[in-house]
């Protein structure tokens, strides 16, 4: 064959040709020649490649480059082109020497796969696996599996290849199973999947868990039940139900679906029923029940469709039968078969039965759901009650449910109150007029060893109430006597020997039982028997304050007053505060109501003893609270001081009604010291009101001063008390004293939060003050505001310097708002701004106030003057003229004089005018106007 002229070496190739003639076996020279002719046509380069490979047939570099160029040449050509055959031949020639090179094999195999040459490709893959060492087989198997998985590959070929691959690497069984599923080979897929699950050493390279693989197997078995054989599907799924408890509902529905697909409908119903009666979670029950109900609905709908189709066929069959009867009167076997099918045992028209099944299933849902909850915890009392309620109207079912409940529940493990089941069981018989069986149930119930005594006592009480409802009063009393009887010594010894003490041994100390028993005795029996029961309660030391009060009131109703008071005495000895409070209050009120003034001294002793116990308990509890506080115990004992207040009020009322007013005031004074801090203000208010009513308003000044100075009130209550005191002084015309009280109270009022106090003082100064007093009020307000605004203690010099830096415009605005005329502006500025050489000596002092009979000193100290009633008056009048001053006289308000004075005036035989009032101690109290008159006359 002639070679084209352009394929011969050119003038430029002579240099390379000469070198190759000298050394034709040099790979370097051949590679330089090929690189130099990169732009040459492929045919020329192919000749160079062929010459080089003829000289160097074992060069991998030349073969690889040659094959790459040939692959690029056929890339865009159809697979039927002749170049593909040339390429295949080149690969075959290369593999003669390159059969150990996996890359050459892979390029050849990929090329054959693209050419769709199935047989040649499969054989080439086999040759590659035979030629290459075992360590490099994984590089061949990957494209081999891609080749057998493509469309058009015979299934049998693919299966054989995959099986050979699993012999090489069994860990990729999941890929084979996936291939089987995609190919529709359900039988082998199920076999392989079950083998994987049975292999304990299997490890999924795709990260699938045994649980997931099990669910896949269940889905495969159920969805292709007719195609898969040879596997015990029922045993496989049941094993999964026992092993994987979090998907029990899904596995039960899968098993039922398997039987449905195999057209075993009744078996599927049995599986659904078994699943609903064995699951223990509501979620699994809901899954099974929903699947079951859908199955029944689908079966009903399918049957109705079949009936409609059969009816149409029967109509058409009747028409043809009329025509056939005329032609042939012989026996028709088809009609005979239809008649046999129409027999009632072979009736296919069971729509009513299927509908009844569906309705019965829906009606059973609450019962089945309750059974699930009871399987979770068979000792749940509330669920048993709900189960009984489900069978309302069916006494037989209710009785069987109660029987099952009392047999199942262990009282020591019960969630709830198990005795309520026994009581409800007995009431069920009672509601059906079967009292004998109700008594039998109660008799068995009282023998059960409950967790607490209160449960057993409740059963006895319910039994007695049943007897009362049926007018068996003696039987009820006998039951209570039987229940409260103390066990004998023999019984106690036997129980002690067993080591397990039942609640029946403690029943005779049940307070609930004794309370019910004493109510029965009081209602049905005599007073003596009732007293015996009460005494028995006291002897057992289980009495409560309410029982003490009830016992005493019973005796009072029967006119046994002294015996009732003796019971009260026993109660106050048994109980301590705060429990004894109610006994004391009831005892004292009854005693005072009974004897009044006749046994006043005894009543006083009782009151003193009551409040003394409260004070003693208060001190002991304070020590106990300190002790437990040191040990960080988190409990709070109620303060007995809170319980003492009503006793003090009763005591004071006794003295007011039957005793002396002076003793009543003393009781009020003691009460203000005994009550807790949060009750002191209200106690002082009562004290002041009673003092004003009895002794008059001037007496209240001492109480106000005591409350403000030494009353132990909180700061906010001191401020409130000062405001009331100031209002009192203002109502009596003592303006300076009221101002002093406001000044004293200002130290407790922050101007930023206590605007009400400062507004009242502002109104007071506007009505009764002058420029100086108003300015002093403003200065006090700024000082107090500075005090409350500071976060640390400042030096006195700094605080006084702040007071010196006054803003005249702000002060003038305040004075103008108060009604001060503008003409005094200059004078006020001169007075407000101090001279430069002023020496500041005073410290920030606690403000004092002018008290009744006291004078204000430094640091808020109070000093009593020698004569409380003396008023210092100048010897000579300030006026130059000796003109007499006309003083307007007003009547003294009657509130100034107490109720005792008014009573004395009414009974005064001499008709005194009431100007001077004699007190009990003999001192004379004169009004201010009367004292001024007497001094002027003297």
JSON list of C-alpha atoms in Angstrom, two decimals, residues 246-253 272 275-295 361-362 364-366 368-373 375-376:
[
{"chain": "A", "resi": 246, "resn": "UNK", "atom": "CA", "xyz": [-40.03, 1.56, 69.95]},
{"chain": "A", "resi": 247, "resn": "UNK", "atom": "CA", "xyz": [-41.76, 0.48, 66.72]},
{"chain": "A", "resi": 248, "resn": "UNK", "atom": "CA", "xyz": [-44.15, -2.15, 68.03]},
{"chain": "A", "resi": 249, "resn": "UNK", "atom": "CA", "xyz": [-47.21, -0.57, 66.48]},
{"chain": "A", "resi": 250, "resn": "UNK", "atom": "CA", "xyz": [-45.66, -0.38, 63.03]},
{"chain": "A", "resi": 251, "resn": "UNK", "atom": "CA", "xyz": [-44.47, -4.00, 63.19]},
{"chain": "A", "resi": 252, "resn": "UNK", "atom": "CA", "xyz": [-47.91, -5.27, 64.21]},
{"chain": "A", "resi": 253, "resn": "UNK", "atom": "CA", "xyz": [-49.53, -3.42, 61.32]},
{"chain": "A", "resi": 272, "resn": "UNK", "atom": "CA", "xyz": [-54.90, -6.57, 64.88]},
{"chain": "A", "resi": 275, "resn": "UNK", "atom": "CA", "xyz": [-51.62, -6.15, 68.80]},
{"chain": "A", "resi": 276, "resn": "UNK", "atom": "CA", "xyz": [-54.19, -3.90, 70.50]},
{"chain": "A", "resi": 277, "resn": "UNK", "atom": "CA", "xyz": [-54.28, -6.15, 73.54]},
{"chain": "A", "resi": 278, "resn": "UNK", "atom": "CA", "xyz": [-50.49, -6.37, 73.96]},
{"chain": "A", "resi": 279, "resn": "UNK", "atom": "CA", "xyz": [-49.08, -2.89, 73.28]},
{"chain": "A", "resi": 280, "resn": "UNK", "atom": "CA", "xyz": [-48.31, -0.72, 76.31]},
{"chain": "A", "resi": 281, "resn": "UNK", "atom": "CA", "xyz": [-48.09, 2.75, 74.80]},
{"chain": "A", "resi": 282, "resn": "UNK", "atom": "CA", "xyz": [-50.91, 4.92, 73.53]},
{"chain": "A", "resi": 283, "resn": "UNK", "atom": "CA", "xyz": [-48.92, 5.83, 70.41]},
{"chain": "A", "resi": 284, "resn": "UNK", "atom": "CA", "xyz": [-48.56, 2.21, 69.32]},
{"chain": "A", "resi": 285, "resn": "UNK", "atom": "CA", "xyz": [-52.22, 1.58, 70.13]},
{"chain": "A", "resi": 286, "resn": "UNK", "atom": "CA", "xyz": [-53.27, 4.54, 67.98]},
{"chain": "A", "resi": 287, "resn": "UNK", "atom": "CA", "xyz": [-51.20, 3.24, 65.06]},
{"chain": "A", "resi": 288, "resn": "UNK", "atom": "CA", "xyz": [-52.74, -0.25, 65.26]},
{"chain": "A", "resi": 289, "resn": "UNK", "atom": "CA", "xyz": [-56.29, 1.00, 65.84]},
{"chain": "A", "resi": 290, "resn": "UNK", "atom": "CA", "xyz": [-56.15, 3.43, 62.93]},
{"chain": "A", "resi": 291, "resn": "UNK", "atom": "CA", "xyz": [-54.84, 0.70, 60.63]},
{"chain": "A", "resi": 292, "resn": "UNK", "atom": "CA", "xyz": [-57.51, -1.72, 61.87]},
{"chain": "A", "resi": 293, "resn": "UNK", "atom": "CA", "xyz": [-60.34, 0.76, 61.34]},
{"chain": "A", "resi": 294, "resn": "UNK", "atom": "CA", "xyz": [-59.10, 1.62, 57.84]},
{"chain": "A", "resi": 295, "resn": "UNK", "atom": "CA", "xyz": [-58.93, -2.09, 57.03]},
{"chain": "A", "resi": 361, "resn": "UNK", "atom": "CA", "xyz": [-64.59, -1.67, 66.89]},
{"chain": "A", "resi": 362, "resn": "UNK", "atom": "CA", "xyz": [-65.36, 2.04, 67.24]},
{"chain": "A", "resi": 364, "resn": "UNK", "atom": "CA", "xyz": [-64.53, -0.54, 71.96]},
{"chain": "A", "resi": 365, "resn": "UNK", "atom": "CA", "xyz": [-61.92, 2.20, 71.48]},
{"chain": "A", "resi": 366, "resn": "UNK", "atom": "CA", "xyz": [-62.27, 3.79, 74.99]},
{"chain": "A", "resi": 368, "resn": "UNK", "atom": "CA", "xyz": [-59.05, -0.68, 74.60]},
{"chain": "A", "resi": 369, "resn": "UNK", "atom": "CA", "xyz": [-57.29, 2.62, 75.30]},
{"chain": "A", "resi": 370, "resn": "UNK", "atom": "CA", "xyz": [-57.96, 2.21, 79.01]},
{"chain": "A", "resi": 371, "resn": "UNK", "atom": "CA", "xyz": [-56.52, -1.30, 78.85]},
{"chain": "A", "resi": 372, "resn": "UNK", "atom": "CA", "xyz": [-53.32, 0.14, 77.40]},
{"chain": "A", "resi": 373, "resn": "UNK", "atom": "CA", "xyz": [-52.99, 2.56, 80.31]},
{"chain": "A", "resi": 375, "resn": "UNK", "atom": "CA", "xyz": [-50.96, -2.34, 81.19]},
{"chain": "A", "resi": 376, "resn": "UNK", "atom": "CA", "xyz": [-48.56, 0.54, 81.73]}
]
